[in-house]
Coordinates of C-alpha atoms in Angstrom, one line a residue:
Chain S
M22 CA 53.3 90.3 138.0
T23 CA 55.9 91.6 140.8
Y24 CA 59.1 92.9 140.3
A25 CA 62.1 93.6 142.4
A26 CA 62.5 97.4 143.5
P27 CA 64.2 99.6 140.7
A28 CA 67.8 99.7 141.6
L29 CA 69.5 101.2 138.2
I30 CA 69.0 103.3 135.0
A31 CA 71.3 102.3 132.6
A32 CA 71.6 103.0 128.7
D33 CA 73.6 102.5 125.7
W34 CA 73.9 105.7 124.3
G35 CA 75.6 105.9 120.8
T36 CA 75.7 108.2 117.6
T37 CA 72.4 107.4 116.5
N38 CA 71.0 104.9 118.7
F39 CA 69.7 105.3 122.6
R40 CA 68.4 102.2 124.5
L41 CA 67.4 102.8 128.1
F42 CA 66.9 100.1 130.8
L43 CA 65.7 100.3 134.2
F44 CA 66.9 97.2 136.2
G45 CA 65.3 95.6 139.5
T46 CA 67.5 94.8 142.6
D47 CA 68.0 91.4 141.1
G48 CA 69.1 92.2 137.5
E49 CA 65.7 91.8 136.1
I50 CA 64.8 94.4 133.4
I51 CA 61.7 96.1 134.6
A52 CA 61.4 98.7 131.6
K53 CA 62.8 99.5 128.2
H54 CA 62.9 102.8 126.3
T55 CA 64.3 103.7 122.9
A56 CA 64.4 107.6 122.1
N57 CA 65.9 109.4 119.0
I58 CA 68.4 111.4 121.3
G59 CA 71.7 110.0 119.5
L60 CA 74.6 112.1 119.9
K61 CA 73.7 113.2 116.1
N62 CA 70.1 114.2 117.1
L63 CA 70.7 116.3 120.3
G64 CA 70.2 119.5 118.7
V65 CA 70.5 122.4 121.3
L66 CA 69.8 119.7 124.3
T67 CA 72.6 119.4 126.9
F68 CA 73.1 115.5 127.8
E69 CA 71.4 116.2 131.0
Q70 CA 68.3 117.6 129.5
A71 CA 68.3 115.0 126.8
L72 CA 68.4 112.2 129.6
L73 CA 65.9 113.8 131.8
S74 CA 63.6 114.2 129.0
V75 CA 63.2 110.5 128.8
M76 CA 63.0 109.8 132.6
K77 CA 59.4 109.6 132.7
G78 CA 56.9 107.0 134.1
D79 CA 59.1 104.2 135.3
F80 CA 61.8 105.8 134.3
D81 CA 61.0 109.0 136.7
R82 CA 63.7 108.1 139.4
P83 CA 66.4 110.8 139.4
D84 CA 67.5 109.4 142.9
L85 CA 68.9 106.4 141.2
P86 CA 72.4 105.6 139.8
I87 CA 72.8 106.0 136.1
L88 CA 75.5 104.0 133.8
L89 CA 76.0 105.1 130.5
S90 CA 78.1 103.1 128.0
G91 CA 78.8 104.2 124.1
M92 CA 79.8 107.2 122.4
V93 CA 78.6 109.4 125.0
G94 CA 81.9 108.9 126.8
S95 CA 83.9 109.9 123.9
R96 CA 85.5 113.3 123.4
T97 CA 82.4 114.8 121.9
G98 CA 80.3 113.3 124.4
W99 CA 79.1 114.1 127.9
V100 CA 82.4 113.9 129.6
E101 CA 85.6 111.7 128.3
A102 CA 86.0 108.5 129.6
P103 CA 89.6 107.7 128.5
Y104 CA 90.0 104.4 126.3
Q105 CA 91.5 101.4 128.5
S106 CA 94.0 99.0 127.1
C107 CA 93.3 95.3 126.0
P108 CA 93.5 92.9 127.7
S109 CA 90.8 94.5 129.9
S110 CA 88.5 92.7 132.7
L111 CA 85.3 93.5 133.9
A112 CA 87.2 94.9 137.1
D113 CA 89.5 97.2 135.1
I114 CA 86.5 98.7 133.4
A115 CA 84.4 99.2 136.5
A116 CA 87.6 101.0 138.1
H117 CA 87.5 103.4 135.4
L118 CA 84.2 104.9 135.2
V119 CA 84.1 108.3 134.9
T120 CA 81.4 110.6 136.6
A121 CA 79.5 112.9 134.5
P122 CA 79.0 116.5 135.5
S123 CA 75.5 116.9 136.5
D124 CA 73.8 118.6 139.6
R125 CA 70.6 116.6 139.3
L126 CA 71.6 112.9 138.4
K127 CA 74.3 110.4 139.6
V128 CA 75.6 109.4 136.2
R129 CA 78.7 107.2 135.4
I130 CA 80.0 106.6 131.9
V131 CA 81.7 103.2 131.0
P132 CA 85.2 103.7 129.1
G133 CA 85.9 102.5 125.8
L134 CA 88.7 100.1 124.9
C135 CA 91.7 100.4 122.7
A136 CA 93.7 97.6 121.2
S137 CA 96.8 97.1 118.8
A138 CA 95.8 94.7 116.0
D139 CA 98.5 92.0 115.0
H140 CA 100.7 94.3 112.9
E141 CA 102.3 96.9 115.5
G142 CA 101.0 100.5 116.1
L143 CA 97.9 99.5 114.3
L144 CA 95.2 100.9 116.9
N145 CA 91.7 99.7 117.2
V146 CA 89.0 101.3 119.3
M147 CA 85.4 100.6 120.6
R148 CA 82.7 102.5 122.7
G149 CA 79.8 100.6 123.7
E150 CA 81.0 97.0 122.0
E151 CA 83.0 96.4 125.3
T152 CA 79.9 96.7 127.4
Q153 CA 77.8 93.9 125.2
L154 CA 80.7 91.7 125.4
F155 CA 80.8 91.5 129.0
G156 CA 77.2 90.5 128.8
L157 CA 77.9 87.5 126.7
G158 CA 80.7 85.5 128.4
D159 CA 83.6 83.9 126.6
G160 CA 84.2 83.3 123.0
V161 CA 84.9 85.0 119.6
F162 CA 82.4 87.7 118.5
V163 CA 81.6 89.4 115.7
L164 CA 79.7 92.9 116.2
P165 CA 78.7 94.1 112.4
G166 CA 78.1 97.6 111.5
T167 CA 79.7 100.6 110.5
H168 CA 82.8 99.7 111.9
S169 CA 82.6 96.3 112.6
K170 CA 84.7 94.8 115.5
W171 CA 86.0 90.8 115.8
A172 CA 86.8 90.7 119.6
K173 CA 88.1 87.5 121.8
V174 CA 87.0 87.0 125.4
E175 CA 88.5 84.8 127.7
G176 CA 88.3 84.1 131.4
S177 CA 85.7 87.3 131.2
V178 CA 88.7 89.6 129.8
I179 CA 88.3 91.1 126.5
E180 CA 91.9 90.0 125.3
G181 CA 91.9 91.9 121.8
F182 CA 90.0 93.2 119.2
S183 CA 90.1 94.3 115.4
S184 CA 88.0 96.9 113.5
Y185 CA 86.7 96.7 110.1
M186 CA 85.6 99.8 108.0
T187 CA 82.9 97.5 106.4
G188 CA 79.6 99.1 106.9
E189 CA 80.8 102.6 106.3
M190 CA 82.5 101.3 103.2
F191 CA 79.6 99.8 101.8
Q192 CA 77.6 102.9 102.4
V193 CA 80.3 105.1 100.6
L194 CA 81.1 102.8 97.7
K195 CA 77.4 102.8 97.0
R196 CA 76.3 106.1 97.5
N197 CA 79.4 108.0 96.4
S198 CA 81.3 105.7 93.9
I199 CA 81.1 104.8 90.0
L200 CA 79.8 101.4 91.7
G201 CA 76.4 102.8 92.8
D202 CA 75.5 104.1 89.1
L203 CA 75.2 100.6 87.9
M204 CA 73.1 99.1 90.9
D205 CA 69.1 99.6 90.8
N206 CA 66.3 98.0 92.6
D207 CA 68.4 96.3 95.1
K208 CA 67.5 92.8 96.2
D209 CA 69.0 90.3 98.4
D210 CA 70.6 87.8 96.1
E211 CA 72.3 85.0 97.9
E212 CA 74.4 83.7 94.7
A213 CA 75.7 87.1 94.0
F214 CA 76.4 87.5 98.0
K215 CA 78.1 83.9 98.1
L216 CA 80.1 84.7 94.7
G217 CA 81.5 87.8 96.4
V218 CA 82.4 86.2 99.7
D219 CA 84.2 83.4 97.7
R220 CA 86.2 86.2 95.8
A221 CA 87.2 88.0 98.7
M222 CA 88.3 84.9 100.1
A223 CA 90.2 84.0 97.5
D224 CA 91.8 87.3 96.1
K225 CA 94.6 89.4 97.5
S226 CA 93.7 92.8 96.6
F227 CA 90.5 94.6 97.9
L228 CA 91.0 97.4 95.4
S229 CA 91.0 95.2 92.9
L230 CA 87.8 93.3 94.2
V231 CA 85.8 96.1 94.4
F232 CA 86.7 97.3 91.0
S233 CA 84.8 93.9 89.6
V234 CA 81.3 95.2 90.8
R235 CA 81.9 97.7 87.8
T236 CA 82.9 94.9 85.5
E237 CA 80.4 92.3 86.8
G238 CA 77.7 94.8 86.0
L239 CA 79.2 96.3 82.6
F240 CA 79.4 92.9 81.1
G241 CA 76.0 91.9 82.3
H242 CA 77.5 89.1 84.5
I243 CA 75.6 90.3 87.7
A244 CA 72.1 92.1 87.3
P245 CA 71.9 95.6 88.2
E246 CA 69.6 94.6 91.4
S247 CA 72.0 91.9 92.6
L248 CA 75.4 93.8 92.3
S249 CA 74.6 95.5 95.9
S250 CA 74.5 91.6 97.5
Y251 CA 77.7 91.1 95.4
L252 CA 79.6 94.3 96.8
S253 CA 78.2 93.4 100.5
G254 CA 79.8 89.5 99.8
L255 CA 83.2 91.1 98.8
L256 CA 83.1 93.2 102.1
I257 CA 82.1 90.7 104.5
G258 CA 84.0 88.0 103.0
S259 CA 87.2 90.4 103.4
E260 CA 86.7 90.8 107.1
I261 CA 86.2 86.9 107.4
R262 CA 89.3 86.5 105.1
A263 CA 91.5 88.6 107.4
E264 CA 90.0 87.0 110.4
S265 CA 90.5 83.4 109.0
I266 CA 94.1 83.9 108.3
R267 CA 94.8 85.6 112.0
H268 CA 92.7 83.1 114.1
G269 CA 91.4 80.3 111.9
I270 CA 87.9 78.8 112.0
R271 CA 86.3 79.0 115.3
P272 CA 82.9 79.0 116.6
V273 CA 81.7 82.7 116.7
G274 CA 79.2 84.7 118.3
I275 CA 77.2 87.4 116.2
V276 CA 76.1 90.3 118.2
G277 CA 73.0 92.3 116.4
D278 CA 69.9 92.6 115.1
G279 CA 68.1 92.0 111.8
S280 CA 69.2 91.4 108.6
L281 CA 73.0 92.1 108.8
S282 CA 73.5 89.7 111.4
K283 CA 71.9 87.1 109.1
L284 CA 74.1 88.2 106.1
Y285 CA 77.1 87.6 108.3
K286 CA 75.7 84.1 109.4
R287 CA 75.5 83.2 105.7
A288 CA 78.8 84.2 105.0
L289 CA 80.6 82.4 108.1
N290 CA 78.5 79.3 107.2
H291 CA 79.5 79.5 103.7
T292 CA 83.5 79.6 104.4
G293 CA 83.5 76.9 106.9
F294 CA 82.5 78.3 110.1
T295 CA 79.6 75.9 111.3
D296 CA 79.4 77.1 115.0
V297 CA 77.6 80.4 114.4
T298 CA 75.0 82.1 116.9
I299 CA 73.2 85.1 116.8
H300 CA 73.0 87.1 119.9
D301 CA 70.5 90.0 120.6
G302 CA 72.5 93.3 120.7
D303 CA 70.3 95.0 123.2
T304 CA 70.2 92.0 125.7
A305 CA 73.9 91.8 125.2
A306 CA 73.9 95.7 126.2
A307 CA 71.6 95.2 129.2
G308 CA 73.6 92.4 130.5
G309 CA 76.9 93.9 130.3
L310 CA 75.7 97.1 132.2
W311 CA 74.2 95.2 134.8
A312 CA 77.7 93.2 135.4
I313 CA 79.7 96.7 135.0
A314 CA 77.2 98.1 137.5
Q315 CA 77.7 95.2 140.0
Q316 CA 81.4 95.0 139.5
G317 CA 81.4 98.8 140.2
K318 CA 79.3 98.6 143.2
L319 CA 76.6 101.0 141.9
V320 CA 74.0 98.4 143.0
L321 CA 74.1 96.1 146.0
Chain B
M7 CA 111.6 125.0 60.3
T8 CA 109.6 122.4 58.0
Y9 CA 107.3 119.8 58.7
A10 CA 106.4 116.7 56.9
A11 CA 102.8 117.3 55.2
P12 CA 99.9 116.6 57.6
A13 CA 98.7 112.8 57.7
L14 CA 96.6 112.1 60.7
I15 CA 94.4 113.5 63.3
A16 CA 94.4 111.8 66.4
A17 CA 93.1 112.0 69.9
D18 CA 93.1 110.8 73.3
W19 CA 89.2 111.6 74.2
G20 CA 88.2 110.7 77.8
T21 CA 85.7 111.4 80.7
T22 CA 87.3 114.3 81.2
N23 CA 90.3 114.8 79.2
F24 CA 90.6 115.5 75.7
R25 CA 94.2 115.8 73.7
L26 CA 94.5 116.2 70.2
F27 CA 97.7 115.6 67.8
L28 CA 98.3 116.6 64.1
F29 CA 100.9 114.0 62.5
G30 CA 103.1 114.6 59.6
T31 CA 103.9 111.7 57.3
D32 CA 106.8 110.6 59.3
G33 CA 104.8 110.4 62.3
E34 CA 106.3 113.8 63.8
I35 CA 104.0 115.6 66.0
I36 CA 103.1 118.9 64.1
A37 CA 100.6 120.6 66.3
K38 CA 99.1 119.6 69.8
H39 CA 95.6 120.9 71.2
T40 CA 93.6 120.0 74.7
A41 CA 90.1 121.2 75.2
N42 CA 87.5 121.2 77.7
I43 CA 85.5 118.6 75.8
G44 CA 85.8 115.3 78.1
L45 CA 82.7 113.2 77.8
K46 CA 81.3 114.6 81.0
N47 CA 81.5 118.1 79.4
L48 CA 79.9 117.7 76.0
G49 CA 76.5 119.2 77.1
V50 CA 74.4 119.4 73.9
L51 CA 77.1 119.1 71.4
T52 CA 77.1 115.8 69.6
F53 CA 80.8 114.0 69.0
E54 CA 80.9 115.4 65.7
Q55 CA 80.3 118.8 66.5
A56 CA 82.5 118.9 69.5
L57 CA 85.4 117.5 67.3
L58 CA 84.7 119.7 64.6
S59 CA 84.7 122.7 67.1
V60 CA 88.5 122.2 67.9
M61 CA 89.5 121.5 64.1
K62 CA 90.7 124.9 63.6
G63 CA 94.1 126.5 62.5
D64 CA 96.6 123.4 61.7
F65 CA 93.5 121.1 62.6
D66 CA 91.1 122.7 59.8
R67 CA 91.9 119.3 57.6
P68 CA 88.2 117.4 57.5
D69 CA 90.2 115.5 54.7
L70 CA 92.6 113.9 57.0
P71 CA 91.9 110.4 58.6
I72 CA 90.9 110.5 62.2
L73 CA 91.9 108.0 65.2
L74 CA 90.2 108.5 68.6
S75 CA 90.9 106.2 71.7
G76 CA 89.6 106.3 75.3
M77 CA 86.0 106.4 76.4
V78 CA 84.9 108.0 73.2
G79 CA 84.6 104.1 72.2
S80 CA 82.5 103.1 75.5
R81 CA 78.8 102.6 75.3
T82 CA 78.1 105.8 76.2
G83 CA 80.5 107.2 73.6
W84 CA 80.2 108.2 69.9
V85 CA 80.1 104.5 69.0
E86 CA 80.9 101.5 71.1
A87 CA 84.3 99.7 70.2
P88 CA 83.7 96.3 71.9
Y89 CA 86.7 95.3 74.2
Q90 CA 89.4 93.2 72.8
S91 CA 90.6 90.1 75.2
C92 CA 93.9 89.8 76.1
P93 CA 96.5 88.9 75.1
S94 CA 96.0 91.4 72.4
S95 CA 98.6 92.8 69.9
L96 CA 99.0 96.0 67.9
A97 CA 97.4 93.9 65.0
D98 CA 94.6 92.7 67.1
I99 CA 93.8 96.0 67.9
A100 CA 94.2 97.4 64.4
A101 CA 91.8 94.8 63.0
H102 CA 89.0 96.0 65.3
L103 CA 89.1 99.6 64.9
V104 CA 85.5 100.6 64.5
T105 CA 84.1 103.4 62.2
A106 CA 82.2 106.2 63.8
P107 CA 78.9 107.6 62.2
S108 CA 79.8 110.7 60.4
D109 CA 79.0 112.5 57.0
R110 CA 82.0 115.0 57.3
L111 CA 84.7 113.0 59.1
K112 CA 86.8 109.7 58.4
V113 CA 86.7 108.6 62.0
R114 CA 88.0 105.3 63.3
I115 CA 87.9 104.6 67.1
V116 CA 90.4 102.2 68.9
P117 CA 88.6 99.2 71.2
G118 CA 89.2 98.9 74.7
L119 CA 90.8 95.7 76.1
C120 CA 89.6 93.4 78.6
A121 CA 91.5 90.8 80.8
S122 CA 90.9 88.6 83.5
A123 CA 93.0 88.7 86.5
D124 CA 94.7 86.0 88.3
H125 CA 91.5 85.0 90.2
E126 CA 89.0 83.5 87.6
G127 CA 86.3 85.5 86.4
L128 CA 87.6 88.6 87.8
L129 CA 87.2 91.2 84.9
N130 CA 89.2 94.1 84.0
V131 CA 88.7 96.7 81.8
M132 CA 90.6 99.5 80.0
R133 CA 90.0 102.5 77.4
G134 CA 92.8 104.8 76.2
E135 CA 95.5 103.0 78.4
E136 CA 96.1 100.4 75.7
T137 CA 97.0 103.3 73.2
Q138 CA 99.5 104.4 75.6
L139 CA 100.7 100.9 76.4
F140 CA 101.5 100.6 72.5
G141 CA 103.4 103.7 72.6
L142 CA 105.9 102.5 75.2
G143 CA 107.3 99.2 74.2
D144 CA 107.9 96.1 76.3
G145 CA 107.8 96.0 80.2
V146 CA 105.6 96.3 83.4
F147 CA 103.8 99.4 83.8
V148 CA 101.6 101.1 86.0
L149 CA 99.0 103.7 85.1
P150 CA 98.1 105.5 88.2
G151 CA 94.6 107.2 88.5
T152 CA 91.2 106.9 89.6
H153 CA 91.3 103.0 88.5
S154 CA 94.8 102.3 88.4
K155 CA 96.0 99.8 86.1
W156 CA 99.1 97.3 86.2
A157 CA 99.9 95.7 82.7
K158 CA 102.6 93.6 81.2
V159 CA 103.6 93.9 77.5
E160 CA 105.8 91.5 76.0
G161 CA 107.0 91.4 72.1
S162 CA 104.3 94.2 71.8
V163 CA 101.7 92.2 73.1
I164 CA 99.6 93.1 75.9
E165 CA 99.7 90.1 78.2
G166 CA 97.3 91.1 80.5
F167 CA 96.3 93.9 83.4
S168 CA 94.9 94.5 86.7
S169 CA 92.7 97.2 87.9
Y170 CA 92.6 98.8 91.1
M171 CA 89.9 101.4 92.2
T172 CA 92.8 103.4 94.2
G173 CA 92.2 107.1 92.9
E174 CA 88.7 107.0 93.3
M175 CA 88.8 105.0 96.7
F176 CA 91.1 108.1 98.0
Q177 CA 88.6 110.5 97.0
V178 CA 85.2 109.1 98.4
L179 CA 87.3 108.1 101.6
K180 CA 88.6 111.6 102.0
R181 CA 85.4 113.3 100.9
N182 CA 82.3 111.1 101.9
S183 CA 83.7 109.0 105.1
I184 CA 84.6 109.7 108.7
L185 CA 88.1 109.5 107.7
G186 CA 88.2 112.7 106.0
D187 CA 86.4 114.7 109.1
L188 CA 90.2 114.3 111.0
M189 CA 92.2 115.7 107.8
D190 CA 92.9 119.7 107.5
N191 CA 95.7 121.4 105.8
D192 CA 96.7 118.6 103.9
K193 CA 100.4 118.7 103.2
D194 CA 102.9 116.2 101.6
D195 CA 104.3 114.3 104.7
E196 CA 106.9 111.8 103.0
E197 CA 107.3 109.8 106.4
A198 CA 103.5 109.4 107.1
F199 CA 103.3 108.3 103.6
K200 CA 105.9 105.7 103.9
L201 CA 104.2 104.5 107.1
G202 CA 101.2 103.9 105.1
V203 CA 103.1 102.3 102.5
D204 CA 104.7 99.9 104.9
R205 CA 101.5 98.9 106.7
A206 CA 99.9 98.1 103.5
M207 CA 102.8 95.8 102.6
A208 CA 102.6 94.1 105.9
D209 CA 99.1 93.6 106.7
K210 CA 96.1 91.5 105.4
S211 CA 93.1 93.4 105.7
F212 CA 92.5 96.7 103.7
L213 CA 89.2 97.3 105.6
S214 CA 91.4 97.5 108.9
L215 CA 94.3 99.6 107.4
V216 CA 91.9 102.4 106.4
F217 CA 90.3 102.3 109.9
S218 CA 93.9 103.1 111.4
V219 CA 93.6 106.4 109.7
R220 CA 91.0 107.5 112.3
T221 CA 92.5 105.8 115.2
E222 CA 96.1 107.3 114.1
G223 CA 94.3 110.6 114.0
L224 CA 92.2 110.1 117.2
F225 CA 95.4 109.5 119.1
G226 CA 97.1 112.2 117.7
H227 CA 100.2 109.8 116.4
I228 CA 99.8 111.4 112.9
A229 CA 99.1 115.1 112.7
P230 CA 95.7 116.5 111.0
E231 CA 97.6 117.6 107.7
S232 CA 99.5 114.3 107.7
L233 CA 96.5 112.1 107.5
S234 CA 95.9 112.4 103.8
S235 CA 99.7 111.2 103.0
Y236 CA 99.3 108.3 105.3
L237 CA 95.7 107.2 103.6
S238 CA 97.4 107.8 100.0
G239 CA 100.4 105.3 101.3
L240 CA 98.2 102.8 102.6
L241 CA 96.2 102.7 99.2
I242 CA 99.5 103.0 96.9
G243 CA 101.0 100.3 99.0
S244 CA 98.2 98.1 98.8
E245 CA 98.3 98.1 95.1
I246 CA 102.1 97.5 95.3
R247 CA 101.3 94.6 97.8
A248 CA 99.3 92.8 95.5
E249 CA 101.5 93.1 92.3
S250 CA 104.2 92.1 94.4
I251 CA 102.6 88.9 95.6
R252 CA 101.6 88.2 92.1
H253 CA 104.5 89.1 90.0
G254 CA 107.6 89.8 92.3
I255 CA 109.8 92.7 92.3
R256 CA 110.6 93.9 88.4
P257 CA 111.5 97.2 86.5
V258 CA 108.4 99.2 86.4
G259 CA 107.4 102.1 84.2
I260 CA 104.9 104.8 85.4
V261 CA 102.5 106.4 82.9
G262 CA 101.3 109.6 83.8
D263 CA 102.3 113.4 84.8
G264 CA 102.8 115.2 88.0
S265 CA 102.7 114.5 91.7
L266 CA 100.9 111.2 91.5
S267 CA 103.8 109.7 89.4
K268 CA 106.3 110.9 91.8
L269 CA 104.2 109.2 94.7
Y270 CA 104.3 105.9 93.0
K271 CA 107.7 106.3 92.3
R272 CA 108.4 106.9 95.9
A273 CA 106.2 104.0 97.1
L274 CA 107.9 101.7 94.5
N275 CA 111.4 102.6 95.5
H276 CA 110.3 102.5 99.1
T277 CA 109.3 98.9 98.6
G278 CA 112.6 97.6 96.9
F279 CA 111.4 98.2 93.2
T280 CA 114.7 100.0 92.2
D281 CA 114.4 100.3 88.4
V282 CA 111.3 102.5 88.1
T283 CA 111.1 104.9 85.3
I284 CA 108.3 107.7 84.8
H285 CA 107.0 108.3 81.3
D286 CA 105.0 111.2 80.1
G287 CA 101.3 110.0 79.5
D288 CA 100.8 112.5 76.5
T289 CA 103.8 111.2 74.7
A290 CA 102.7 107.5 75.3
A291 CA 99.3 108.3 73.9
A292 CA 100.6 110.1 70.8
G293 CA 103.1 107.3 70.1
G294 CA 100.2 104.7 70.5
L295 CA 98.0 106.3 68.3
W296 CA 100.5 106.9 65.4
A297 CA 101.4 103.1 65.9
I298 CA 97.9 101.9 65.4
A299 CA 97.3 104.2 62.6
Q300 CA 100.2 102.8 61.0
Q301 CA 99.2 99.1 61.6
G302 CA 95.3 99.8 60.5
K303 CA 96.9 101.4 57.2
L304 CA 95.0 104.8 58.0
V305 CA 98.4 106.3 57.1
L306 CA 101.2 105.0 54.4

């Protein structure tokens, strides 16, 4: 097996995740690497030290251009790459790459994006997801997670997006509120999940909906091991409800891996979104990094 | 000053609060007492021991009938007084008082209430608030707190109510989520609060609204000391939005004391509820306990 010559090192570098790619001159991925050097785990290492620590083997190429996306470009990252406003094209993003201070490496960082939601003044931000989106093409995408994003890409332009505090809300309610007290031995209960989705689609008040996790448990209508699925359905259903109201039923791409993506697919299918595709998050990130590097002339 | 002869000892006994009243034969309050024996603070004391420990001075009357409302009647209380369904009248409640096991005291406990919200199957519960409501007369009332209630009383019947996890949501988001990180030196900022109320009234997605606390802070649109007011406005506004959609603009009574009631009044006035009255929570509880005791023939 032969590879094109290495041309670019790139990484999706977030608060917890770090995914490193080595690209050949034709955009093929020659090598991949993940490491436990998310922003939360840097300890006393500088960003340059952390990056150098993983540039071994195939990646031992400090001469190559390096492109980074994600929280590494935030105010608390290596260097701030200020948010660009939506609508934003690949060319807009590539024109605003920021050079990180480093004596030994040639590092450019992808800016994050900001967007006003439908209600005036309600601001949304993303860092890293814009790169994944540029690796996917046109469509409506949901990027589930701590702070889920729903974005619309048209003609290779990210038109806008909304944020939902879904994943974090699930964690704090489960861990820190009275709702978690009744949960026990969590299992994936499809029926309880869909009940949650249905109620979120039908009802008007999130603060009332979440209180029902308590009463459903208290009256024994939902078993302790299924309450977590019910809460998850309420949360994901609330997201889908808002998007349905704003933008209607459309083909949707889910970006991400594992069980969370499957839950979103289940909820979307259940609520009438029949055309739903799951995209691998790593592949999307790699595709976007390569596209930005080309557009920004980091590679020929 | 002379008092009617003591006829009843009664208490609102909740998870944290304990408010004790001594009534004369004409319903006048002869003595009041509060103590730190909420359900959370009982330690090794039995309910009987805890109650006896505060029956001193004017309250040293183990011969009198005793009526208790609140979480003391829950599954983890002295004895469970099962939830009664709405609509529920004073007579319904009085017919379902439960006797607590005690060799030394004659104790009856007021049952809690349950109600379906507008969306089928979404259950709501209260314990203690039903007693306050029976002390207030007819109207629409909001009882702000950890789990806020909105209830409608007509012809001395509690027709129904909704619950909102407002107070607890505020605490967990402030203490345990990323939103609290940007807050500092909290002050009461009326403008930020009203902005939050306005946005909650206008927007459709709670999970999107709460994320805006982060972006407003991140972009410096709202100062760190005012973000808590903004979040509070979003939460209280979400409650008012749901009630407005369901039941329209009406005269509203707020039951409770202190700054939280004032915030609710401010938000209600701001959103077009012009006829808003604040009722003292202690007075409401005492009035309800006396009315239930009369109806249940604990007093003549």
